[in-house]
Tab-separated table of C-alpha atoms in Angstrom:
chain	number	residue	atom	x	y	z
A	1	MET	CA	-51.299	16.876	95.054
A	2	PHE	CA	-51.740	13.360	96.315
A	3	SER	CA	-48.990	10.810	96.071
A	4	THR	CA	-51.299	7.998	94.934
A	5	GLU	CA	-52.664	10.223	92.231
A	6	ASP	CA	-49.129	10.861	91.022
A	7	ARG	CA	-48.481	7.227	90.797
A	8	GLU	CA	-51.703	6.793	88.848
A	9	ASN	CA	-50.668	9.455	86.376
A	10	ASP	CA	-46.990	8.601	85.997
A	11	VAL	CA	-47.535	7.860	82.272
A	12	LEU	CA	-50.074	10.350	81.197
A	13	ASP	CA	-51.370	13.037	83.524
A	14	THR	CA	-54.530	14.320	81.806
A	15	VAL	CA	-55.868	16.266	84.927
A	16	SER	CA	-53.104	18.753	85.704
A	17	PRO	CA	-53.390	20.826	82.557
A	18	LEU	CA	-57.026	21.305	83.414
A	19	LEU	CA	-56.096	22.772	86.764
A	20	ASP	CA	-53.567	25.275	85.275
A	21	GLY	CA	-54.976	28.735	85.865
A	22	VAL	CA	-57.568	27.645	88.237
A	23	ARG	CA	-57.943	30.315	90.950
A	24	TYR	CA	-60.394	30.408	94.018
A	25	ALA	CA	-62.829	33.188	95.061
A	26	PHE	CA	-64.166	33.103	98.607
A	27	GLN	CA	-67.962	33.900	99.057
A	28	PRO	CA	-69.344	34.647	102.509
A	29	LEU	CA	-72.267	33.047	104.297
A	30	ILE	CA	-73.892	35.638	106.326
A	31	ASN	CA	-76.328	35.410	109.352
A	32	ILE	CA	-78.973	37.988	108.507
A	33	HIS	CA	-79.924	38.467	112.168
A	34	THR	CA	-76.362	39.372	113.398
A	35	GLY	CA	-74.664	40.482	110.129
A	36	ALA	CA	-71.858	38.192	110.973
A	37	ILE	CA	-69.951	36.167	108.320
A	38	VAL	CA	-70.163	32.601	109.594
A	39	ALA	CA	-68.305	30.770	106.926
A	40	VAL	CA	-67.027	31.094	103.408
A	41	GLU	CA	-67.487	28.940	100.266
A	42	ALA	CA	-64.430	28.384	98.018
A	43	LEU	CA	-65.436	28.712	94.229
A	44	ALA	CA	-63.174	27.514	91.514
A	45	ARG	CA	-62.567	30.326	88.956
A	46	PRO	CA	-60.496	29.220	86.037
A	47	THR	CA	-58.727	31.791	83.914
A	48	GLY	CA	-60.003	31.990	80.354
A	49	ALA	CA	-62.409	29.144	80.802
A	50	VAL	CA	-65.707	28.051	82.356
A	51	ILE	CA	-65.492	25.601	85.154
A	52	HIS	CA	-68.383	23.542	83.741
A	53	ASP	CA	-66.496	23.070	80.565
A	54	LEU	CA	-63.387	21.821	82.441
A	55	PHE	CA	-65.763	19.252	84.247
A	56	GLN	CA	-67.098	18.041	80.846
A	57	THR	CA	-63.519	17.629	79.657
A	58	ALA	CA	-62.463	15.718	82.664
A	59	ALA	CA	-65.505	13.456	82.263
A	60	ARG	CA	-64.510	12.670	78.671
A	61	ARG	CA	-61.143	11.751	79.720
A	62	ARG	CA	-62.694	9.412	82.510
A	63	GLN	CA	-60.943	11.453	85.150
A	64	LEU	CA	-64.037	13.282	86.705
A	65	THR	CA	-63.495	12.230	90.214
A	66	VAL	CA	-59.776	12.913	90.071
A	67	PHE	CA	-60.383	16.363	88.699
A	68	ASP	CA	-63.244	17.076	91.268
A	69	SER	CA	-61.013	15.971	94.196
A	70	ARG	CA	-58.075	17.858	93.089
A	71	LEU	CA	-60.128	20.929	92.866
A	72	ALA	CA	-61.224	20.442	96.531
A	73	ALA	CA	-57.596	19.974	97.566
A	74	GLY	CA	-56.699	23.247	95.659
A	75	ALA	CA	-59.492	25.001	97.521
A	76	LEU	CA	-58.068	23.989	100.788
A	77	ARG	CA	-54.520	25.045	99.819
A	78	SER	CA	-55.839	28.393	98.531
A	79	ALA	CA	-57.752	29.126	101.804
A	80	ALA	CA	-54.566	28.425	103.732
A	81	ALA	CA	-52.543	30.783	101.447
A	82	HIS	CA	-55.045	33.474	102.008
A	83	GLU	CA	-55.137	32.853	105.696
A	84	THR	CA	-58.839	32.259	105.629
A	85	LEU	CA	-59.545	30.898	109.118
A	86	LEU	CA	-63.357	30.975	108.958
A	87	PRO	CA	-65.112	27.638	108.631
A	88	LEU	CA	-64.886	26.597	104.933
A	89	HIS	CA	-67.287	25.237	102.369
A	90	ILE	CA	-65.891	23.096	99.612
A	91	ASN	CA	-67.871	21.741	96.566
A	92	ILE	CA	-67.860	18.145	95.745
A	93	LEU	CA	-69.832	16.187	93.094
A	94	GLY	CA	-72.260	13.541	94.369
A	95	GLY	CA	-70.614	11.041	91.974
A	96	THR	CA	-67.181	11.520	93.705
A	97	VAL	CA	-68.663	10.909	97.180
A	98	ALA	CA	-70.614	7.788	95.928
A	99	HIS	CA	-67.939	6.228	93.681
A	100	ASP	CA	-64.436	7.473	94.796
A	101	LEU	CA	-64.715	7.995	98.588
A	102	GLU	CA	-61.107	6.737	99.062
A	103	ARG	CA	-59.884	9.797	97.243
A	104	LEU	CA	-61.864	12.208	99.405
A	105	GLU	CA	-60.636	10.547	102.525
A	106	MET	CA	-57.228	11.612	101.387
A	107	LEU	CA	-58.107	15.250	101.786
A	108	GLY	CA	-57.258	14.702	105.338
A	109	GLN	CA	-53.537	14.844	104.344
A	110	VAL	CA	-54.088	18.183	102.828
A	111	LEU	CA	-55.919	19.389	105.952
A	112	ARG	CA	-53.108	18.366	108.105
A	113	GLU	CA	-50.516	20.050	105.869
A	114	THR	CA	-52.512	23.393	105.994
A	115	GLY	CA	-53.262	23.155	109.786
A	116	ARG	CA	-56.956	22.500	109.337
A	117	ARG	CA	-59.164	19.798	110.790
A	118	GLU	CA	-62.170	18.109	109.295
A	119	HIS	CA	-64.747	19.570	111.608
A	120	GLU	CA	-63.898	22.949	110.151
A	121	ILE	CA	-64.941	21.808	106.703
A	122	THR	CA	-68.415	21.460	105.149
A	123	LEU	CA	-68.510	19.426	102.041
A	124	GLU	CA	-71.213	20.736	99.717
A	125	ILE	CA	-72.488	17.635	97.770
A	126	GLY	CA	-73.808	18.766	94.421
A	127	PRO	CA	-75.720	17.372	91.493
A	128	PRO	CA	-76.146	15.484	89.345
A	129	LEU	CA	-77.514	13.174	91.987
A	130	ALA	CA	-80.568	11.474	90.265
A	131	ARG	CA	-78.558	8.579	88.827
A	132	LEU	CA	-76.735	7.682	91.857
A	133	HIS	CA	-77.786	4.706	94.067
A	134	PRO	CA	-79.197	6.469	97.162
A	135	PRO	CA	-78.097	3.719	99.744
A	136	GLN	CA	-74.432	4.048	98.362
A	137	LEU	CA	-74.441	7.757	98.682
A	138	VAL	CA	-75.915	7.759	102.296
A	139	GLU	CA	-73.239	5.200	103.225
A	140	ALA	CA	-70.516	7.232	101.888
A	141	VAL	CA	-71.846	10.457	103.521
A	142	THR	CA	-72.016	8.392	106.827
A	143	ARG	CA	-68.130	7.627	106.408
A	144	LEU	CA	-67.364	11.356	105.673
A	145	ARG	CA	-69.198	12.333	108.855
A	146	GLU	CA	-67.325	9.759	110.861
A	147	LEU	CA	-64.110	11.387	109.688
A	148	GLY	CA	-65.488	14.766	111.067
A	149	TYR	CA	-66.715	16.502	107.973
A	150	ARG	CA	-69.999	18.517	108.091
A	151	ILE	CA	-72.308	17.824	105.076
A	152	ALA	CA	-74.336	20.118	102.812
A	153	LEU	CA	-76.590	19.353	99.967
A	154	ASP	CA	-76.303	22.012	97.176
A	155	GLY	CA	-78.879	23.131	94.571
A	156	VAL	CA	-81.841	22.181	96.554
A	157	GLY	CA	-85.235	23.109	95.035
A	158	GLU	CA	-84.120	23.678	91.444
A	159	GLY	CA	-81.873	20.545	90.811
A	160	ASP	CA	-82.235	16.786	91.295
A	161	VAL	CA	-82.078	16.622	95.111
A	162	SER	CA	-85.175	15.058	96.207
A	163	LEU	CA	-86.872	15.709	99.502
A	164	SER	CA	-86.563	11.932	100.324
A	165	LEU	CA	-82.796	12.241	99.954
A	166	ILE	CA	-82.689	15.231	102.295
A	167	ALA	CA	-84.498	13.231	104.820
A	168	ASP	CA	-82.210	10.092	104.401
A	169	ILE	CA	-79.017	12.082	104.567
A	170	GLU	CA	-80.153	14.636	107.183
A	171	PRO	CA	-77.402	17.135	106.068
A	172	ASP	CA	-76.083	19.755	108.403
A	173	VAL	CA	-76.802	22.458	105.736
A	174	VAL	CA	-79.183	22.692	102.781
A	175	LYS	CA	-78.464	25.274	100.034
A	176	LEU	CA	-81.579	26.754	98.509
A	177	ASP	CA	-80.932	27.197	94.748
A	178	ARG	CA	-80.885	30.786	93.568
A	179	GLY	CA	-83.599	29.834	91.006
A	180	ILE	CA	-86.013	29.272	93.837
A	181	VAL	CA	-84.827	32.385	95.756
A	182	SER	CA	-85.283	34.568	92.644
A	183	GLY	CA	-89.108	33.825	92.709
A	184	LEU	CA	-89.606	35.149	96.202
A	185	PRO	CA	-92.061	36.605	97.413
A	186	ASP	CA	-94.202	36.834	94.276
A	187	GLN	CA	-94.305	33.315	92.970
A	188	PRO	CA	-96.564	31.237	95.249
A	189	GLY	CA	-95.205	27.917	93.968
A	190	ARG	CA	-91.592	28.836	94.777
A	191	VAL	CA	-92.779	30.159	98.129
A	192	ALA	CA	-94.529	26.724	98.827
A	193	VAL	CA	-91.184	25.005	97.830
A	194	VAL	CA	-89.257	27.110	100.383
A	195	GLU	CA	-91.805	26.368	103.073
A	196	ALA	CA	-91.746	22.621	102.404
A	197	ILE	CA	-87.949	22.439	102.537
A	198	GLN	CA	-88.022	24.687	105.818
A	199	HIS	CA	-90.485	22.383	107.358
A	200	LEU	CA	-88.521	19.303	106.608
A	201	CYS	CA	-85.382	20.902	107.714
A	202	SER	CA	-86.817	21.895	111.065
A	203	THR	CA	-87.440	18.463	111.980
A	204	THR	CA	-83.825	17.348	111.336
A	205	ASP	CA	-82.052	20.456	112.772
A	206	THR	CA	-80.664	21.180	109.410
A	207	HIS	CA	-79.615	24.894	108.639
A	208	ILE	CA	-80.787	26.453	105.410
A	209	VAL	CA	-78.628	28.776	103.382
A	210	ALA	CA	-80.398	30.912	100.641
A	211	GLU	CA	-78.192	31.526	97.694
A	212	GLY	CA	-78.434	34.499	95.271
A	213	VAL	CA	-80.269	36.918	97.514
A	214	GLU	CA	-80.492	40.150	95.664
A	215	SER	CA	-83.258	42.262	97.061
A	216	GLU	CA	-84.704	43.405	100.294
A	217	ARG	CA	-87.977	41.776	99.512
A	218	GLN	CA	-86.335	38.419	99.137
A	219	LEU	CA	-84.510	38.906	102.268
A	220	ALA	CA	-87.797	39.803	104.131
A	221	ALA	CA	-89.515	36.724	102.672
A	222	LEU	CA	-86.786	34.494	103.890
A	223	ARG	CA	-86.570	36.181	107.335
A	224	TYR	CA	-90.278	35.731	107.764
A	225	ARG	CA	-89.868	32.013	107.037
A	226	GLY	CA	-87.087	31.578	109.767
A	227	ILE	CA	-84.198	31.359	107.334
A	228	ARG	CA	-81.254	33.053	108.918
A	229	LEU	CA	-78.307	32.357	106.554
A	230	VAL	CA	-77.801	33.831	103.157
A	231	GLN	CA	-75.102	33.903	100.404
């Protein structure tokens, strides 16, 4: 997809075979007060494989950030092919942001080809994050913001996204992990986690998206705590 990647892989391209058969599903983010779809998230769906297994294979081949960034580019192209004009959420590993920022900066080329602009794209930075050097990650996120991208932190509450990292990055969006949402409203510990995250995000003007909402009771618990966006 990228000319520099093509040059890197002139001798042996170990990434392209992993991308064969990868398609994308588009999942809506909904405002529960208005019922409006405010954005869509592009989710990679490989044929006859599990995406986690493809990431593991790419990691063994020492091509993880290449694979990750090509998935992101593929999501942009797929959205264009489906004429999806809503704001778009794209998944990116934290390690790609921290260690291969130059490759992500090249997504701008794909955006221009598809008629999009950076401000229409939210990059959802996902785990693993615990082993990353926080200042390096924060610096890289700052650069992505300078390019115009919106920033989300994914898997919050159940993964390795610390509250201090949320405070340092001040993302535009925090995605509440479905494992936390599943415990609402009956598990007091999970309710306390949601309230702590909501309190922190309210001080930084960060929007919260609750993933995996499956019941009216969960929806009511989220609405009561001022969370307006679900997926």
